[in-house]
mmCIF file of C-alpha atoms and ligand atoms in Angstrom:
data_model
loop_
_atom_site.group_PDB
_atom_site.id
_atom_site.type_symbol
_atom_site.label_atom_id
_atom_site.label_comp_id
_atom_site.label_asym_id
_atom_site.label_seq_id
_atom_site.Cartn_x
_atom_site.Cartn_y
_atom_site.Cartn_z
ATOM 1 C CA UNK A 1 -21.052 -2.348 42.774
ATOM 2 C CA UNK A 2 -18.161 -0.754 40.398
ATOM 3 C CA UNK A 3 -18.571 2.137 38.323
ATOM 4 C CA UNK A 4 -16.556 2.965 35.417
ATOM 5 C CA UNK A 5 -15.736 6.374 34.982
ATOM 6 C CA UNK A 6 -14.873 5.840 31.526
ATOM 7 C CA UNK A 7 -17.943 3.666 30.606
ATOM 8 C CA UNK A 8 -19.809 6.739 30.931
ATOM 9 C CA UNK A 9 -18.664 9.183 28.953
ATOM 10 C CA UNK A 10 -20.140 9.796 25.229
ATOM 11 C CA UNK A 11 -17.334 8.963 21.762
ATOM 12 C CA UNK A 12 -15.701 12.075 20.875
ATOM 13 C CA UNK A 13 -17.013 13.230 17.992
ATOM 14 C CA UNK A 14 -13.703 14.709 16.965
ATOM 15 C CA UNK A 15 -12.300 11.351 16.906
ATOM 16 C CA UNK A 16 -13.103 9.587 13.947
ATOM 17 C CA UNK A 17 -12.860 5.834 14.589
ATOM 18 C CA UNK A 18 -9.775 3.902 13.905
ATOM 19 C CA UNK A 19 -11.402 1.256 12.394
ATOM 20 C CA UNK A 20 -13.370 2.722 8.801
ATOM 21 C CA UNK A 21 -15.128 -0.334 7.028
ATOM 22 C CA UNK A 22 -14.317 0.210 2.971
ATOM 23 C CA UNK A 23 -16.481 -2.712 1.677
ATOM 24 C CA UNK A 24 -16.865 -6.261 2.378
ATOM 25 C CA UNK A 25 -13.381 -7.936 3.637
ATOM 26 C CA UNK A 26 -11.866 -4.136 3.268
ATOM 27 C CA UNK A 27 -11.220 -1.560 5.766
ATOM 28 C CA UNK A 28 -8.854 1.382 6.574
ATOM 29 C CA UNK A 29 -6.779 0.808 10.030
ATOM 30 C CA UNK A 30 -6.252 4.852 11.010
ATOM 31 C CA UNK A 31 -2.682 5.461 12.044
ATOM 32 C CA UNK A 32 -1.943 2.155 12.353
ATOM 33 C CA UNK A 33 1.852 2.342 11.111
ATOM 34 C CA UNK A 34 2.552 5.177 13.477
ATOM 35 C CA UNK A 35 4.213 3.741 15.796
ATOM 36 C CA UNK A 36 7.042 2.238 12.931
ATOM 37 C CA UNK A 37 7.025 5.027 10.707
ATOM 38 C CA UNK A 38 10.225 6.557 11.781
ATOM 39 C CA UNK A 39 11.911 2.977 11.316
ATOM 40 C CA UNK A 40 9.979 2.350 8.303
ATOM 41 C CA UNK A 41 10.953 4.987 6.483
ATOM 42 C CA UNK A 42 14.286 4.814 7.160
ATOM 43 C CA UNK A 43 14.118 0.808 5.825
ATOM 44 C CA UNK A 44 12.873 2.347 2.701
ATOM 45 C CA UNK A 45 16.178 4.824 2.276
ATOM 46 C CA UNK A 46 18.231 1.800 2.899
ATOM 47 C CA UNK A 47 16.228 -0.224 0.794
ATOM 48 C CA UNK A 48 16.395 2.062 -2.170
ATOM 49 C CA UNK A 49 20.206 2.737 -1.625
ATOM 50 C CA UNK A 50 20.752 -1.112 -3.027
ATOM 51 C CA UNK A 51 17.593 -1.147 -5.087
ATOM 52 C CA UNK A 52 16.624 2.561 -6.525
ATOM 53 C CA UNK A 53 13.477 3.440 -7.210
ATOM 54 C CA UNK A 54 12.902 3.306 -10.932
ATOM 55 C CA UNK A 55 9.906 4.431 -13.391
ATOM 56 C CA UNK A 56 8.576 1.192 -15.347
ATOM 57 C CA UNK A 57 7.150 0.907 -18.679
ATOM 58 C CA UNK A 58 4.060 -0.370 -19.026
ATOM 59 C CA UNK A 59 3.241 -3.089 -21.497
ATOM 60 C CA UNK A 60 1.581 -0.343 -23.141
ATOM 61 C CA UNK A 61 4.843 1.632 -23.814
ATOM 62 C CA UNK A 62 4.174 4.648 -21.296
ATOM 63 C CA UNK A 63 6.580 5.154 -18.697
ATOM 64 C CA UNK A 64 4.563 5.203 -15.242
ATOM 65 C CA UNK A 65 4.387 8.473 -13.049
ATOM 66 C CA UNK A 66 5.263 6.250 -9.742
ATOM 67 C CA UNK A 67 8.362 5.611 -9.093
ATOM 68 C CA UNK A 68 8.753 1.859 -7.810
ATOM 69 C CA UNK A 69 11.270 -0.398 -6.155
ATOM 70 C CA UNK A 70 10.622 -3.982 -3.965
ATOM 71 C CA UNK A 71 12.090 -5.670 -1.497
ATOM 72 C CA UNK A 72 11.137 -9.497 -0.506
ATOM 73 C CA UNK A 73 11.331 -12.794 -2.531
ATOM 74 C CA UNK A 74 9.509 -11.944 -5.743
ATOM 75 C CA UNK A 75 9.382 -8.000 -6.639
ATOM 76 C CA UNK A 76 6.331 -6.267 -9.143
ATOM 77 C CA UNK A 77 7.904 -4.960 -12.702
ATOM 78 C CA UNK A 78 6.336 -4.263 -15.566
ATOM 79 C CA UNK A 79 8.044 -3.967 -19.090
ATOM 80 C CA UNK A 80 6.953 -4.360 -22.675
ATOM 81 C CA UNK A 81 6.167 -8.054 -22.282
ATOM 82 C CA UNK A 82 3.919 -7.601 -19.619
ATOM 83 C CA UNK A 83 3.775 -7.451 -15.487
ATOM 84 C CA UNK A 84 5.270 -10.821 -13.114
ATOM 85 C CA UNK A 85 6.584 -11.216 -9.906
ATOM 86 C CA UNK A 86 10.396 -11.567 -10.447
ATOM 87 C CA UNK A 87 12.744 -13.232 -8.039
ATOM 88 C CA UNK A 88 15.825 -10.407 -9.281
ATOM 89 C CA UNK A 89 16.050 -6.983 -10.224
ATOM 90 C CA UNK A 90 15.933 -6.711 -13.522
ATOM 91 C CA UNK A 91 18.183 -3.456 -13.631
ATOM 92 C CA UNK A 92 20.667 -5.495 -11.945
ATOM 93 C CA UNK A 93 20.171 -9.020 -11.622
ATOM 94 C CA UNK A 94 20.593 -9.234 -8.421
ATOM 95 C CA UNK A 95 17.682 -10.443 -5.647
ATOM 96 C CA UNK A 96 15.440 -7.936 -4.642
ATOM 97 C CA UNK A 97 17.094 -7.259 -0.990
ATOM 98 C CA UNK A 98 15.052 -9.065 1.726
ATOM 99 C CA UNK A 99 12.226 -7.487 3.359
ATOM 100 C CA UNK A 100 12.700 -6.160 6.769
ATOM 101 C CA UNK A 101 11.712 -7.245 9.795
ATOM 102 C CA UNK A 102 9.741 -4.542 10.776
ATOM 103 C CA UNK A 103 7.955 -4.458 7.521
ATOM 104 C CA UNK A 104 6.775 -8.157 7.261
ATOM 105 C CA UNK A 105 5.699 -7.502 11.819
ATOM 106 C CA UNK A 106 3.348 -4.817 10.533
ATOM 107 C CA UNK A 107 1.524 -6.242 8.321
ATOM 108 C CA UNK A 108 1.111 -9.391 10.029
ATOM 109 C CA UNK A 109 -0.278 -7.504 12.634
ATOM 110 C CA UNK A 110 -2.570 -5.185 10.579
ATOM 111 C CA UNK A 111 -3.519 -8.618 8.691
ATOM 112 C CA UNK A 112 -4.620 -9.939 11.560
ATOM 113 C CA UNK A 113 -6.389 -7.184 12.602
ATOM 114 C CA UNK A 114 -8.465 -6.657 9.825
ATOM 115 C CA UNK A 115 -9.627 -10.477 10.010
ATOM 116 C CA UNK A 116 -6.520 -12.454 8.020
ATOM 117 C CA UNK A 117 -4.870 -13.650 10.738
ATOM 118 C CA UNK A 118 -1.557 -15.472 9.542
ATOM 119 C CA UNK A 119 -0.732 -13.336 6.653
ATOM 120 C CA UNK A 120 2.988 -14.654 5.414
ATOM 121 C CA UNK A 121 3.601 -11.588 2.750
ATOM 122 C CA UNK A 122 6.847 -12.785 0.380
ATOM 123 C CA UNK A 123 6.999 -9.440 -1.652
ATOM 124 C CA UNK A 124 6.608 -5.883 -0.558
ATOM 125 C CA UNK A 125 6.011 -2.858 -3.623
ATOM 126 C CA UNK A 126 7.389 -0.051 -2.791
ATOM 127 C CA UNK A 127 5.506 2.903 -4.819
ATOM 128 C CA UNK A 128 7.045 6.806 -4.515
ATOM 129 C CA UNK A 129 4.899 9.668 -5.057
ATOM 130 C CA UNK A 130 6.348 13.374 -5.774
ATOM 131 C CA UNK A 131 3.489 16.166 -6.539
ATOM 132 C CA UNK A 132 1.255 15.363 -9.545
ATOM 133 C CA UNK A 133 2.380 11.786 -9.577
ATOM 134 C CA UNK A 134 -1.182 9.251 -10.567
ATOM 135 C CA UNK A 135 -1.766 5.774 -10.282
ATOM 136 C CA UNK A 136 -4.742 4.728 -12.617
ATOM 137 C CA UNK A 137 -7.316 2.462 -11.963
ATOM 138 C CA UNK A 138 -6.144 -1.237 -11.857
ATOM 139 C CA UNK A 139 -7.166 -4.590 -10.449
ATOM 140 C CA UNK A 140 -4.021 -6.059 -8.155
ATOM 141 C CA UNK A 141 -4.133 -9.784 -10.422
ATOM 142 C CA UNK A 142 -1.255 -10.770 -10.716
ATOM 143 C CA UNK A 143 -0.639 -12.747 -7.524
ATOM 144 C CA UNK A 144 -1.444 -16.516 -7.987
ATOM 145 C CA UNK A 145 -3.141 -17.003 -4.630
ATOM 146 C CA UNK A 146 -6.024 -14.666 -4.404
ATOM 147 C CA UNK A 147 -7.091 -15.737 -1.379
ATOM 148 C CA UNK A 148 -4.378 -13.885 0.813
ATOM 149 C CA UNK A 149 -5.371 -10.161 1.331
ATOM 150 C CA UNK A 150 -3.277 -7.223 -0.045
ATOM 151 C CA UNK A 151 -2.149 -4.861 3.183
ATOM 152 C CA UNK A 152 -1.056 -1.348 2.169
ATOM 153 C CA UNK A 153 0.797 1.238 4.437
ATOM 154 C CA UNK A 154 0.593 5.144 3.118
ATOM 155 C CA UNK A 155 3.769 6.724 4.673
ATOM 156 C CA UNK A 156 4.576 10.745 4.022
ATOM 157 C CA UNK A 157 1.869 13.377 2.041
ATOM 158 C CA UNK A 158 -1.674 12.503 2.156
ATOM 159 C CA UNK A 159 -3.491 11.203 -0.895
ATOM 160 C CA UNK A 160 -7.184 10.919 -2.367
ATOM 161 C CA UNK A 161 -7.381 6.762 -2.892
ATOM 162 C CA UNK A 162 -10.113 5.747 -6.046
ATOM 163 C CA UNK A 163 -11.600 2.915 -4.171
ATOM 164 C CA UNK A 164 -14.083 1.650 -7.781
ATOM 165 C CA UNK A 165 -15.903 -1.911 -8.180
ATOM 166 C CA UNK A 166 -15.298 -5.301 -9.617
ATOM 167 C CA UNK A 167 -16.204 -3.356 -13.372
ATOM 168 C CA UNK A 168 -14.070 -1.031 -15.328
ATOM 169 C CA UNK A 169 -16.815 1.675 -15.568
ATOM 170 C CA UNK A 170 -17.643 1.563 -11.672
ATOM 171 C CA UNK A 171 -17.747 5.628 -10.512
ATOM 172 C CA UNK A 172 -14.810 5.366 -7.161
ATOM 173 C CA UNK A 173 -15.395 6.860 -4.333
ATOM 174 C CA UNK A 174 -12.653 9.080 -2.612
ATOM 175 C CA UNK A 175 -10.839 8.013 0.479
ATOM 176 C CA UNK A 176 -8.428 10.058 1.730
ATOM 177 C CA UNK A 177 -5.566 8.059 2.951
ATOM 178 C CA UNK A 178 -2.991 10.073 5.421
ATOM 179 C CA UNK A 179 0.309 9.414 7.261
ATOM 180 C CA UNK A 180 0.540 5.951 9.074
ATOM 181 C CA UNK A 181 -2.877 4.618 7.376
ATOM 182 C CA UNK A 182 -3.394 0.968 6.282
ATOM 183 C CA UNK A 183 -5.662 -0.821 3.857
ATOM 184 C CA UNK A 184 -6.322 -4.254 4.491
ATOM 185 C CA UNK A 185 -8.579 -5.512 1.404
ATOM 186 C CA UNK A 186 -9.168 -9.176 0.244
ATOM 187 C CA UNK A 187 -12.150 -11.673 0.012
ATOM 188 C CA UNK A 188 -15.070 -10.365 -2.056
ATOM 189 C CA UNK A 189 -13.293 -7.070 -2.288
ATOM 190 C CA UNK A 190 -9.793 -8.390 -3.636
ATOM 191 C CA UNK A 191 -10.265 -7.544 -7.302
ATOM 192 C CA UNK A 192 -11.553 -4.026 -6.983
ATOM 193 C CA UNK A 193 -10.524 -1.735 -9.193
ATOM 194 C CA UNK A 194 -8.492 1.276 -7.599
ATOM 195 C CA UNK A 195 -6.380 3.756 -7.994
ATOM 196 C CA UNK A 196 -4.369 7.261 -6.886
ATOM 197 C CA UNK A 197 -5.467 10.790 -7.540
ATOM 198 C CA UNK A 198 -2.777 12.848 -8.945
ATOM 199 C CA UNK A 199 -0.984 14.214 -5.240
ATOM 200 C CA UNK A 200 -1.500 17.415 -4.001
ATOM 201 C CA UNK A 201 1.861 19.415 -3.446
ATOM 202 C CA UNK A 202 2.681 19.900 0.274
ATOM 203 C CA UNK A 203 5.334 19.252 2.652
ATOM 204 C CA UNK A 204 5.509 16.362 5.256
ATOM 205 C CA UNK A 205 7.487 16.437 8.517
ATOM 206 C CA UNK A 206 9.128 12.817 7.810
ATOM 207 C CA UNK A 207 8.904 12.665 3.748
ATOM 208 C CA UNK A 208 9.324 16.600 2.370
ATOM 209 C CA UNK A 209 7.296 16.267 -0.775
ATOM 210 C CA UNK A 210 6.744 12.973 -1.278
ATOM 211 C CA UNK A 211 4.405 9.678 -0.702
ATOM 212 C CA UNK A 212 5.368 6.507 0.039
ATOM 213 C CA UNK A 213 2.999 3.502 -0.218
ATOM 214 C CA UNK A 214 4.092 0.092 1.190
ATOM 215 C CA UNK A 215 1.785 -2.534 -0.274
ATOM 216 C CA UNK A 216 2.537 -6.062 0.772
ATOM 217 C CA UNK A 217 1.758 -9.478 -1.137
ATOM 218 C CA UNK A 218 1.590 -13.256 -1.090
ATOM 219 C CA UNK A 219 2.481 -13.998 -4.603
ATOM 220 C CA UNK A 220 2.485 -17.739 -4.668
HETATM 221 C C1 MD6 B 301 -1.012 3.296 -3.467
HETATM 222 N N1 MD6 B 301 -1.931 1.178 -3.939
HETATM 223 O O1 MD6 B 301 -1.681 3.371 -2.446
HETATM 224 C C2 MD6 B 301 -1.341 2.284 -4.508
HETATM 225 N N2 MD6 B 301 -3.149 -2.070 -4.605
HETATM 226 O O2 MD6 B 301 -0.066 4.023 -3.703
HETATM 227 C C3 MD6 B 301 -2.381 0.144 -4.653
HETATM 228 O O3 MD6 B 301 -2.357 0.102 -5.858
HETATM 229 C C4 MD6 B 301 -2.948 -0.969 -3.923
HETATM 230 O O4 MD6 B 301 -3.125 0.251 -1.914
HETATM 231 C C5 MD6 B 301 -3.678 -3.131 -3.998
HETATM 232 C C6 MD6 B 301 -4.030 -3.114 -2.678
HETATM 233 C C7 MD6 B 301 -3.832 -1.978 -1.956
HETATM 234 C C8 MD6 B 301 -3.284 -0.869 -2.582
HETATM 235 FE FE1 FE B 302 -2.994 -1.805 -6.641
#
């Protein structure tokens, strides 16, 4: 007969689990980017060196708190004509740079382990954060394949995530979302509306005071 040691002792209550189910087809992966973040972030300061991070105008006219770049084939803007997926930059014309390796291995992986196996992202958003910066609620619809989840790395200060319904008017709840956390959402859940609380100032070991969210797409 063999006896497990391990088999026998009770779930740390201390440890929360690493997997946190957020609604059907969504769930939170704990940590899940820790073991990148150092190379991640640095991707982003390259990244940002070619294409800056920029505040976009919303069809609306308001300029948005988050400050945005991309990096991929297609890249999220917004002007006074609307939101698309463009190919270039439109500060500069030039492509978005292409995503990193290290970036498109991560969230294959976290894909996949949220249920989506074979996730083939082709543009990456790349939202910054400084203290009191928002994000208000919005439905992710501008992708033309809906099927294909959303995966979305939080890098740097914690922050409260609005995770609302398929309406509008749906009361979120609060998630808080912390270094190295990933969202994986699609299926039923792919069109809920969501959001960021304005952040909390603090200071981060790896990011000072600032957020970074990585949220990866298949446009097309
Ligand atoms: C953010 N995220 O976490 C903003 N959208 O900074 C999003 O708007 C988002 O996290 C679609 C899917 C996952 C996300
Ligand atoms: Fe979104």
């Amino acid at each position: 007969m063999t006896f497990d040691l391990f088999d026998a002792l009770p779930a740390d209550p201390d440890t929360p689990p690493a997997t946190e189910p957020l609604g059907p087809g969504a769930v939170v992966l704990r940590g899940f980017a820790r073991d990148v973040d150092t190379r991640l972030l640095a991707a982003v300061d390259h990244l940002s060196a070619q294409a800056p991070f920029r505040h976009l105008i919303t069809p609306g006219g308001l300029r948005m708190s988050v400050a945005m770049t991309n990096c991929g084939e297609a890249g999220w803007v917004s002007d006074r004509t609307g939101y698309r997926y463009d190919p270039a930059d439109p500060d500069s014309g030039a492509p978005w740079p292409p995503m990193p390796e290290v970036f498109r291995a991560l969230a294959e992986r976290a894909a996949a382990s949220a249920g989506y196996p074979g996730f083939a992202p082709d543009a990456c958003l790349i939202n910054r954060y400084l203290p009191g910066t928002r994000l208000s609620l919005h439905q992710d619809r501008d992708e033309l394949d809906l099927r294909a989840p959303i995966v979305s790395v939080s890098l740097g200060l914690p922050s409260t995530f609005l995770w609302g319904g398929l309406r509008r008017a749906d009361k979120p709840a609060r998630i808080r979302l912390a270094h190295g956390d990933v969202v994986v959402w699609g299926g039923p859940s792919r069109l809920v509306f969501h959001g960021i609380a304005p952040l909390a100032d603090d200071d981060h070991a790896l990011t000072g005071r600032t957020r970074i969210n990585l949220t990866f797409r298949k446009t097309r």
